[in-house]
PDB file of N, CA and C in Angstrom:
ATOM      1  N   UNK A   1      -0.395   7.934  25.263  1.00  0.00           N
ATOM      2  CA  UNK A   1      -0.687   6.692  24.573  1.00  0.00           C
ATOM      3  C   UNK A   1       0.114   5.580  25.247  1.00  0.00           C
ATOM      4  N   UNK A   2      -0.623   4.535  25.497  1.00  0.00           N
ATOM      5  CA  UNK A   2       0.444   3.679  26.233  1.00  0.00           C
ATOM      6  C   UNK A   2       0.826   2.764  25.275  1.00  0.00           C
ATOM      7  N   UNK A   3       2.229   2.353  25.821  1.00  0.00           N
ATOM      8  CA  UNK A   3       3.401   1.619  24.889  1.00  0.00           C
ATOM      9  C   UNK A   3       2.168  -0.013  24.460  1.00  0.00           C
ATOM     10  N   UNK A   4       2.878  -0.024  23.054  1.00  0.00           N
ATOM     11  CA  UNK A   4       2.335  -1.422  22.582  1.00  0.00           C
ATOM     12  C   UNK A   4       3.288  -2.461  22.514  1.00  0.00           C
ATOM     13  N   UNK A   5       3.370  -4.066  22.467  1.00  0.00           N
ATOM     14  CA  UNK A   5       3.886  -4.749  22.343  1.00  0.00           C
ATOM     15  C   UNK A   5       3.557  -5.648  21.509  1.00  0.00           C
ATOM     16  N   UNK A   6       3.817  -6.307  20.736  1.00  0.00           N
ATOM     17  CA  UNK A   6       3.662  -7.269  19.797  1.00  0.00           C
ATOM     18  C   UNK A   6       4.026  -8.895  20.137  1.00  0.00           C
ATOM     19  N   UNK A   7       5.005  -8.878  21.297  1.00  0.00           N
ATOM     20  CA  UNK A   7       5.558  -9.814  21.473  1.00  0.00           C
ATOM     21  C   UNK A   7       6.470 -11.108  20.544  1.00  0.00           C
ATOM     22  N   UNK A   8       6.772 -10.369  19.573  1.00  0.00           N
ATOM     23  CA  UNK A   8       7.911 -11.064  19.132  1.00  0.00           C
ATOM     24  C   UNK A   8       9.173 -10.231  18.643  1.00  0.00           C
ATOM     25  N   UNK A   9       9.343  -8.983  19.233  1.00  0.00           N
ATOM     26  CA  UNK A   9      10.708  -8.280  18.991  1.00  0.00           C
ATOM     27  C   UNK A   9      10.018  -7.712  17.749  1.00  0.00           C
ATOM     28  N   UNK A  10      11.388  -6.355  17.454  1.00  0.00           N
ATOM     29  CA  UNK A  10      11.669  -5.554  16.256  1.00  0.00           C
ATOM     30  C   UNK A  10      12.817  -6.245  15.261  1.00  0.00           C
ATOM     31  N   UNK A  11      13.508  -6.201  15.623  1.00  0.00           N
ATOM     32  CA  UNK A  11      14.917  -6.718  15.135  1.00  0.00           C
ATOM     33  C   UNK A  11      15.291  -6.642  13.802  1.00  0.00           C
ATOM     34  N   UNK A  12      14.147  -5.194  13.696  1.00  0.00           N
ATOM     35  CA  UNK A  12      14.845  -4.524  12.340  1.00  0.00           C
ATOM     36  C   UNK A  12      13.840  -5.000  11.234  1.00  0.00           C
ATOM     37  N   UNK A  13      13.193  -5.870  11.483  1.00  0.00           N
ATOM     38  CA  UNK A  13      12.595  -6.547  10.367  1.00  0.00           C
ATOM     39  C   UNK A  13      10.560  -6.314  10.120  1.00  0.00           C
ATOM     40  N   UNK A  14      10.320  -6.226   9.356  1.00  0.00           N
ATOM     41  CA  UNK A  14       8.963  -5.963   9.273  1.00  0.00           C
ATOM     42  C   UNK A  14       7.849  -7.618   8.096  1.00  0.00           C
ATOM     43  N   UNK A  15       6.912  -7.707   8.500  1.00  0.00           N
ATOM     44  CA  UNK A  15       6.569  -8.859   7.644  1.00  0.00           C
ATOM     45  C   UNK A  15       5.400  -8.419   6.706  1.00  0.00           C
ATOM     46  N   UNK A  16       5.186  -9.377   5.788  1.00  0.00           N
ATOM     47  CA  UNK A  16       5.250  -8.875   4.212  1.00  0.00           C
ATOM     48  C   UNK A  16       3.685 -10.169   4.674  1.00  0.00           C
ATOM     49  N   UNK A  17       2.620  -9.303   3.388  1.00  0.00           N
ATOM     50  CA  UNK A  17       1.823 -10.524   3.530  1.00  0.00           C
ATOM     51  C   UNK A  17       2.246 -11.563   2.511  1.00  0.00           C
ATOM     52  N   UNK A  18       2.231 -12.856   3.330  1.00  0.00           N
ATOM     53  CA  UNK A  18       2.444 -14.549   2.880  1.00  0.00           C
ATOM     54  C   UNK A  18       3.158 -15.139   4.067  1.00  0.00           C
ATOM     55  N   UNK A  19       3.938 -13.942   4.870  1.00  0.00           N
ATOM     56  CA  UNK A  19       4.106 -14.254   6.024  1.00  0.00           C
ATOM     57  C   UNK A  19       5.559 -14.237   6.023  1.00  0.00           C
ATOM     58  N   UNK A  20       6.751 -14.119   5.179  1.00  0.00           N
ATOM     59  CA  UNK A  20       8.277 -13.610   5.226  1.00  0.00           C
ATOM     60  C   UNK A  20       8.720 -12.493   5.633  1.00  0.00           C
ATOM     61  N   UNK A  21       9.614 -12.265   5.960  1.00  0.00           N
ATOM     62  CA  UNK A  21      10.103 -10.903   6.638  1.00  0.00           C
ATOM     63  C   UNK A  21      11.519 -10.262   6.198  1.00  0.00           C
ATOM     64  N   UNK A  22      11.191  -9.212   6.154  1.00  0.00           N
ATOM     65  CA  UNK A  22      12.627  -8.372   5.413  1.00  0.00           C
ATOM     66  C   UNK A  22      12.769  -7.040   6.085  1.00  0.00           C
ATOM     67  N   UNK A  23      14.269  -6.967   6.152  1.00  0.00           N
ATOM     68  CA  UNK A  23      14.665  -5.861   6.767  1.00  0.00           C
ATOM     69  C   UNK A  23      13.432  -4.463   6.262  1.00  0.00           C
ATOM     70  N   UNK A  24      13.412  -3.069   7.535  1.00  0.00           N
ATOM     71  CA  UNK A  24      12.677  -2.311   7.234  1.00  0.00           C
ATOM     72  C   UNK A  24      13.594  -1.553   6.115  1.00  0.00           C
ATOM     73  N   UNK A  25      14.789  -1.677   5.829  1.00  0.00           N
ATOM     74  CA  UNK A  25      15.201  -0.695   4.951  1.00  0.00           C
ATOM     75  C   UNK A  25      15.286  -1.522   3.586  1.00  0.00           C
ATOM     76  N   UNK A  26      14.506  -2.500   3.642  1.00  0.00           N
ATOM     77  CA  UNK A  26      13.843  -3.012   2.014  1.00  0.00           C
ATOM     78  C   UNK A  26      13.314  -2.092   1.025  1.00  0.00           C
ATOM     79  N   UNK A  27      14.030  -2.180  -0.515  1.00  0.00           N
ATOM     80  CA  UNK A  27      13.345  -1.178  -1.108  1.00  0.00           C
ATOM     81  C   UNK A  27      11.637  -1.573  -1.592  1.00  0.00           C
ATOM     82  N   UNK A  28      11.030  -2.657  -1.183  1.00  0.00           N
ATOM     83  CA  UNK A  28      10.131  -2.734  -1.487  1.00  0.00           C
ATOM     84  C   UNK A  28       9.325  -2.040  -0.454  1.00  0.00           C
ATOM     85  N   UNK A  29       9.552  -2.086   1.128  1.00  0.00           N
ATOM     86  CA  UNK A  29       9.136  -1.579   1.847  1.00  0.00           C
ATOM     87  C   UNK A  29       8.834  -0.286   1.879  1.00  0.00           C
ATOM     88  N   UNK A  30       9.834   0.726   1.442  1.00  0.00           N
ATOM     89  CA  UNK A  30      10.431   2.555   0.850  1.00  0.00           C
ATOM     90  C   UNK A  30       9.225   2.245  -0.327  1.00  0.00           C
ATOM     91  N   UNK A  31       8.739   1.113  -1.093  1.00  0.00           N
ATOM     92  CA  UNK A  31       7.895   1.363  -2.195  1.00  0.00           C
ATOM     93  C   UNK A  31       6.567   1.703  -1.818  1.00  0.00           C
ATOM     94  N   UNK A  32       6.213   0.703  -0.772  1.00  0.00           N
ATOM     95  CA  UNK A  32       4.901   0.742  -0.426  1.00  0.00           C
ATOM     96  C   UNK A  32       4.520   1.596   0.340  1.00  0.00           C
ATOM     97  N   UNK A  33       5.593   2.202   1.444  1.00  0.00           N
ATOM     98  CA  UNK A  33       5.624   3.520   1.937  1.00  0.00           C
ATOM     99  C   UNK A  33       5.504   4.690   1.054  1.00  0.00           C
ATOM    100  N   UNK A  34       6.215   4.801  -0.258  1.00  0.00           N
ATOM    101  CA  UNK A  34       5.838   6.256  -1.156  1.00  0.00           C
ATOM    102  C   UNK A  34       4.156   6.051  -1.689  1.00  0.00           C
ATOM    103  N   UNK A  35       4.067   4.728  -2.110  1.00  0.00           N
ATOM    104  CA  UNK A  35       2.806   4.301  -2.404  1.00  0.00           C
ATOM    105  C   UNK A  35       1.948   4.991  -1.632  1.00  0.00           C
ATOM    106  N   UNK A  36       1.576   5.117  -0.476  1.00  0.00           N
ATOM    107  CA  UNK A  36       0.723   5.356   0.469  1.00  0.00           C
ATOM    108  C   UNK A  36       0.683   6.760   0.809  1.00  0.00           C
ATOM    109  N   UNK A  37       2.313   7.415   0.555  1.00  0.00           N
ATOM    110  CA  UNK A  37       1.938   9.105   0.480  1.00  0.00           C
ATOM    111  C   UNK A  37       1.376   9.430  -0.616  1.00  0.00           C
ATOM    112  N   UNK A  38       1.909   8.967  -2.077  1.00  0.00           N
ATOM    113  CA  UNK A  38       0.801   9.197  -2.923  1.00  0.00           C
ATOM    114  C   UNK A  38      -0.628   9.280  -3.119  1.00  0.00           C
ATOM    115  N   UNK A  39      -0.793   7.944  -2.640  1.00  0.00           N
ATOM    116  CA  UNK A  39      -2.398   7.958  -2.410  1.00  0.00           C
ATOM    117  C   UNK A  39      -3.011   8.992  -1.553  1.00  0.00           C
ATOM    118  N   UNK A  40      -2.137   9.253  -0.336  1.00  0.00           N
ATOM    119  CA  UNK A  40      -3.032  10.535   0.822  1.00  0.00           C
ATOM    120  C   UNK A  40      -2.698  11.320  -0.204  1.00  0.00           C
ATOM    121  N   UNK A  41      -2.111  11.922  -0.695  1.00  0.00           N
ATOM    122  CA  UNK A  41      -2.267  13.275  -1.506  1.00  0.00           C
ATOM    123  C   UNK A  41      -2.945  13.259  -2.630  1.00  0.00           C
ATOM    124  N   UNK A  42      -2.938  12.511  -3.465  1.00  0.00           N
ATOM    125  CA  UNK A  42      -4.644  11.880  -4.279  1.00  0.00           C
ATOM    126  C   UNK A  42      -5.545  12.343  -3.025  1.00  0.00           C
ATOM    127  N   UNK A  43      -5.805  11.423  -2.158  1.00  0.00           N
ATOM    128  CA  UNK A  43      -7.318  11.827  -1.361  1.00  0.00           C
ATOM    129  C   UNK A  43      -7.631  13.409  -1.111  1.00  0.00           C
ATOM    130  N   UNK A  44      -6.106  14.230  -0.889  1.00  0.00           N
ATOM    131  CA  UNK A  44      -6.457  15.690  -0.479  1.00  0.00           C
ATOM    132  C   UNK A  44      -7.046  16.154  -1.769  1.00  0.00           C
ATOM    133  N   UNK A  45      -6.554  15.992  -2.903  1.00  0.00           N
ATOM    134  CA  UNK A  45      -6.464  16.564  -4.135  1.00  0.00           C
ATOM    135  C   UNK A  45      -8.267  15.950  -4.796  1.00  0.00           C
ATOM    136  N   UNK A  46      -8.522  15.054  -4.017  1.00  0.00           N
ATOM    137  CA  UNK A  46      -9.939  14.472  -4.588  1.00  0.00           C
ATOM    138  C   UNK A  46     -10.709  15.518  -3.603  1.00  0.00           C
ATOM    139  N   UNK A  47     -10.803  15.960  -1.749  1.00  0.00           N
ATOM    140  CA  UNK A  47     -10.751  16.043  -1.333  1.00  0.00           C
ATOM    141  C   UNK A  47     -11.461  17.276  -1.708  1.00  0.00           C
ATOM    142  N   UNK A  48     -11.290  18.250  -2.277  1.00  0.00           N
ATOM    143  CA  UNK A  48     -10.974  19.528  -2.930  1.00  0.00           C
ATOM    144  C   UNK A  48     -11.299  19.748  -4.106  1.00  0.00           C
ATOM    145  N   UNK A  49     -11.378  18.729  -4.866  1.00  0.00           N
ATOM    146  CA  UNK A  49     -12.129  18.715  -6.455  1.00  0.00           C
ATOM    147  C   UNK A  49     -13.349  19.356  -6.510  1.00  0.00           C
ATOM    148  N   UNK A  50     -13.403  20.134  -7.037  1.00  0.00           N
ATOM    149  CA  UNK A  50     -14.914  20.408  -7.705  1.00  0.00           C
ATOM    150  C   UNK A  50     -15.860  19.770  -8.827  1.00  0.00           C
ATOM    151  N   UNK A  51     -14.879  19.231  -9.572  1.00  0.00           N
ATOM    152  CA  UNK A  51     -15.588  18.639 -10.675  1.00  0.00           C
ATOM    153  C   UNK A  51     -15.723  16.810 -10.011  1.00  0.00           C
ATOM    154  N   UNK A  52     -16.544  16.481 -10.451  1.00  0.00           N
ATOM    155  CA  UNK A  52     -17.120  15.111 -10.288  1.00  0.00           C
ATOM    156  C   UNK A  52     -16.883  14.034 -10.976  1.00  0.00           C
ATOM    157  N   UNK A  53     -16.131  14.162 -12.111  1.00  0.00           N
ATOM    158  CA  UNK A  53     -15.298  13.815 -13.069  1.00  0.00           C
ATOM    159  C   UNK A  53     -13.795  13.369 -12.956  1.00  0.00           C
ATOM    160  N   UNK A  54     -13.317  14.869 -12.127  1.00  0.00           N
ATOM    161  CA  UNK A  54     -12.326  14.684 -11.829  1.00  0.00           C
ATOM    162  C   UNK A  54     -12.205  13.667 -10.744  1.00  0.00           C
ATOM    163  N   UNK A  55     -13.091  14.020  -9.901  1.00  0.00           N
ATOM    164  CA  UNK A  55     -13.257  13.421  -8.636  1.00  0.00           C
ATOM    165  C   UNK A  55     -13.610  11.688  -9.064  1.00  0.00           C
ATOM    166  N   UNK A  56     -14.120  11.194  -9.234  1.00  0.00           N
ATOM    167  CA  UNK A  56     -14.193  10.141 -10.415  1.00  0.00           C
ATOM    168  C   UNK A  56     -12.875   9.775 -10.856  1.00  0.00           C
ATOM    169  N   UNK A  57     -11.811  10.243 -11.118  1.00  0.00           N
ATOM    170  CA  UNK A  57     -10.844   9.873 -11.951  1.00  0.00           C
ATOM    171  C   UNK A  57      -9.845   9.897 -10.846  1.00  0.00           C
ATOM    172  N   UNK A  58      -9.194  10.303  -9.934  1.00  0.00           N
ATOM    173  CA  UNK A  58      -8.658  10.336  -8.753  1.00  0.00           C
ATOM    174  C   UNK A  58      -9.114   8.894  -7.981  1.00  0.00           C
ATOM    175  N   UNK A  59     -10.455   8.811  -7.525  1.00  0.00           N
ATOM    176  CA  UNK A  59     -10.707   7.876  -6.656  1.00  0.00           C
ATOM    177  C   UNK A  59     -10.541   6.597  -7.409  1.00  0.00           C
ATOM    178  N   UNK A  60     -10.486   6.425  -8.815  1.00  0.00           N
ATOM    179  CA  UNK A  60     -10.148   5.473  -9.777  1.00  0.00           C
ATOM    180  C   UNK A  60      -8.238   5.219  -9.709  1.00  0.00           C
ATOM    181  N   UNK A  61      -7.970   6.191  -9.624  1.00  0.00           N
ATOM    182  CA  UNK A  61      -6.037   5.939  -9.144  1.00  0.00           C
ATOM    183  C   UNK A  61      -5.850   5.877  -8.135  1.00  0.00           C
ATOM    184  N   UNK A  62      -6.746   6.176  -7.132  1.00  0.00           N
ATOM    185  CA  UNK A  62      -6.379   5.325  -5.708  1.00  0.00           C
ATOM    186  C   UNK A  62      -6.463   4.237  -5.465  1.00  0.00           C
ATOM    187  N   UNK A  63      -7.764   3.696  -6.064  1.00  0.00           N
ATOM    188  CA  UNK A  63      -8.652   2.234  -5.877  1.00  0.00           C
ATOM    189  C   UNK A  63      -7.150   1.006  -6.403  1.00  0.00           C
ATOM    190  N   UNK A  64      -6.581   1.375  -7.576  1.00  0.00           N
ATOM    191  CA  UNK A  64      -5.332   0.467  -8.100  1.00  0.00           C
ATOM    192  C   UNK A  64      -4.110   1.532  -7.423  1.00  0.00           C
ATOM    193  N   UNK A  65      -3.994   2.264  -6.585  1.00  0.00           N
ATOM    194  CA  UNK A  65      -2.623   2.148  -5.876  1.00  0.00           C
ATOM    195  C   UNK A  65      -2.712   1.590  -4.411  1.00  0.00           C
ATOM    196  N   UNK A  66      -3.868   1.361  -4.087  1.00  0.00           N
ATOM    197  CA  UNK A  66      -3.881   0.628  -2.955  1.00  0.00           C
ATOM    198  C   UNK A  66      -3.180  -1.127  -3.341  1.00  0.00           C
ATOM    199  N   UNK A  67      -3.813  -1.364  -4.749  1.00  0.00           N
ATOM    200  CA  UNK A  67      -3.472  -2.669  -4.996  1.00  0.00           C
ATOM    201  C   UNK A  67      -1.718  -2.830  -5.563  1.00  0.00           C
ATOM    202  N   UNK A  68      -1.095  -1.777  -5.753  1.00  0.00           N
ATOM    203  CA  UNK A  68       0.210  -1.540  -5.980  1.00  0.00           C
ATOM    204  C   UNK A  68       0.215  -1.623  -4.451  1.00  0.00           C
ATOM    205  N   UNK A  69       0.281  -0.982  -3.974  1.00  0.00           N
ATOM    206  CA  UNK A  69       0.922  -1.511  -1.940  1.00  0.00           C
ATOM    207  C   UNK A  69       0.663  -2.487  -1.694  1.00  0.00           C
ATOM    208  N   UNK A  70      -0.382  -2.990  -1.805  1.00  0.00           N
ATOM    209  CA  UNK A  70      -0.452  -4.578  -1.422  1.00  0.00           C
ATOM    210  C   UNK A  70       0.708  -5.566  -2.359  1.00  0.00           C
ATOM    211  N   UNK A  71       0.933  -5.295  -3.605  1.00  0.00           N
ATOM    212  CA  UNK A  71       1.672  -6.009  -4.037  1.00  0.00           C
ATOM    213  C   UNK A  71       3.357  -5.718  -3.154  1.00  0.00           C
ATOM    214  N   UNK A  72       3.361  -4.527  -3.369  1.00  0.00           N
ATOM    215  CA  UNK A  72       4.565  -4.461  -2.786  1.00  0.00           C
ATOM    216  C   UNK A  72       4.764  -4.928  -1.819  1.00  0.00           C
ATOM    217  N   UNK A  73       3.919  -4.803  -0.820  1.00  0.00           N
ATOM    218  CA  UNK A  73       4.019  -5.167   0.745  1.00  0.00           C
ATOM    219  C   UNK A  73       3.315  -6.960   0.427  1.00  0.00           C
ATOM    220  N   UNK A  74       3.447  -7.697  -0.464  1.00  0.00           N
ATOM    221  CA  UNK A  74       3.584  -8.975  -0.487  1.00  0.00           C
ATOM    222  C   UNK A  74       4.765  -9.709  -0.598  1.00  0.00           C
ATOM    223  N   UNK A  75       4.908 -10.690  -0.233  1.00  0.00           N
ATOM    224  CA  UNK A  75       6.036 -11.734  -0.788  1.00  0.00           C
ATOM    225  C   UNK A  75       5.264 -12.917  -1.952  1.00  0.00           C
ATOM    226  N   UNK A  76       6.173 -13.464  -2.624  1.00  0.00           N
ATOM    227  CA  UNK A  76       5.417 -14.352  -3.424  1.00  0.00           C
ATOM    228  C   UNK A  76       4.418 -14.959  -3.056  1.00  0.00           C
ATOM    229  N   UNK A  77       4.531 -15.656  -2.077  1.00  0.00           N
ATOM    230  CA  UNK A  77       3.276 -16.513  -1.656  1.00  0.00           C
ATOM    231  C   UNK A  77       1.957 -15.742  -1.103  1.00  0.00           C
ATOM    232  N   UNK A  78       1.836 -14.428  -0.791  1.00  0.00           N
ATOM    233  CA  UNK A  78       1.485 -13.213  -0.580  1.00  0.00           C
ATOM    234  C   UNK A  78       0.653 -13.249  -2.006  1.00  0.00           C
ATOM    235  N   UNK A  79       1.108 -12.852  -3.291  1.00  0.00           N
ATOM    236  CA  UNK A  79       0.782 -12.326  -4.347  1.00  0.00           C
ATOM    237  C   UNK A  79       0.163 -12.876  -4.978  1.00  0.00           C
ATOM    238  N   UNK A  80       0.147 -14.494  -4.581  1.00  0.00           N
ATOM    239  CA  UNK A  80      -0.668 -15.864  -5.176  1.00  0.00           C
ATOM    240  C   UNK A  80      -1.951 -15.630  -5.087  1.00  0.00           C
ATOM    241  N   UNK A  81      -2.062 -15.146  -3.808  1.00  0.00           N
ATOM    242  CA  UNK A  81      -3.771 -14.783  -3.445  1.00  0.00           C
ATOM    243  C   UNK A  81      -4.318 -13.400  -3.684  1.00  0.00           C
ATOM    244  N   UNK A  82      -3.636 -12.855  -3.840  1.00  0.00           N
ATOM    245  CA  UNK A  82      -4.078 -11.465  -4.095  1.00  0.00           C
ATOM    246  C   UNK A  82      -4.835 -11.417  -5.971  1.00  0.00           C
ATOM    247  N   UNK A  83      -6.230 -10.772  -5.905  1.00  0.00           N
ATOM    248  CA  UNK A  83      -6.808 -10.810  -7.121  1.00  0.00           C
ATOM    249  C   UNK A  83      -6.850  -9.495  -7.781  1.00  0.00           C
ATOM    250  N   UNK A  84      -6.868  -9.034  -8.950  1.00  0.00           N
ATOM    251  CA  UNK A  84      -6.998  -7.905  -9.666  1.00  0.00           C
ATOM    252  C   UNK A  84      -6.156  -7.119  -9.743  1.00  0.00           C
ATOM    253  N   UNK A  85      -4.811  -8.252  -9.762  1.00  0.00           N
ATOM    254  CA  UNK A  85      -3.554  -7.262  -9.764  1.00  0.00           C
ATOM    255  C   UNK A  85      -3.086  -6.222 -10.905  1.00  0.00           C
ATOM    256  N   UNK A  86      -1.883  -5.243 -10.793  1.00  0.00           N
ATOM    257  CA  UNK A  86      -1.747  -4.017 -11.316  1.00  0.00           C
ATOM    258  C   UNK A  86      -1.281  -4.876 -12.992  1.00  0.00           C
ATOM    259  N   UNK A  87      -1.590  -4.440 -14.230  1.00  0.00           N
ATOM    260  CA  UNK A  87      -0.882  -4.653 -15.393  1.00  0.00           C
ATOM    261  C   UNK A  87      -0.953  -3.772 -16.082  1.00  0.00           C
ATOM    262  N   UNK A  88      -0.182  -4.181 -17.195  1.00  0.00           N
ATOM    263  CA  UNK A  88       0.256  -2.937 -18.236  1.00  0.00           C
ATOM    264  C   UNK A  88      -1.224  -2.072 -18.292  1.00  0.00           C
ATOM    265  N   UNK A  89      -2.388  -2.201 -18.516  1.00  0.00           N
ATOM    266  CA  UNK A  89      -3.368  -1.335 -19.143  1.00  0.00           C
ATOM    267  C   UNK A  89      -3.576  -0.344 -17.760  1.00  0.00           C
ATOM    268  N   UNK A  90      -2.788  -0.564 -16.414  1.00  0.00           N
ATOM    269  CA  UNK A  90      -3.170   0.107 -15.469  1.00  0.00           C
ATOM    270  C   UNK A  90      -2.256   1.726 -15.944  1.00  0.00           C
ATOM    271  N   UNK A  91      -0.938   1.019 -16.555  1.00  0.00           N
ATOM    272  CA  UNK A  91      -0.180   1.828 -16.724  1.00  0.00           C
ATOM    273  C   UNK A  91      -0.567   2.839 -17.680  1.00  0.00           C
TER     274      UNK A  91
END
């Protein structure tokens, strides 16, 4: 695989959509990262379902943990635009 460049350095920092940047060892960053193993293991576990129901109800907790990563991986001005965000009835 050949090397990629981005052209503006690492320097430790990763950017958030709205366009701010925070160190990679941000715990929001560690959030949106567990976020995203969750969800692949939802997909295996849908993946494998037999029932259609179930399967149904899985792809329904992925659809709002994708929108939990996006929040996380936002900064405020990020979150302004973002629509159909996570609330209590998700919970």
């Amino acid at each position: 695989m050949p090397n990629v460049y981005t052209r503006t350095g690492d320097a430790g920092l990763t950017g958030l959509f709205g366009g701010s940047r925070v160190p990679k060892q941000d715990p929001g960053v560690e959030g949106y990262g567990t976020v995203d193993e969750a969800n692949s293991a939802i997909g295996e576990a849908k993946a494998v379902a037999m029932d259609e129901s179930v399967r149904a109800t899985l792809h329904g907790i992925q659809q709002r943990l994708f929108v939990v990563a996006a929040e996380l991986a936002s900064d405020a001005r990020g979150r302004e635009i973002l629509a159909n965000t996570v609330g209590p009835s998700d919970v």
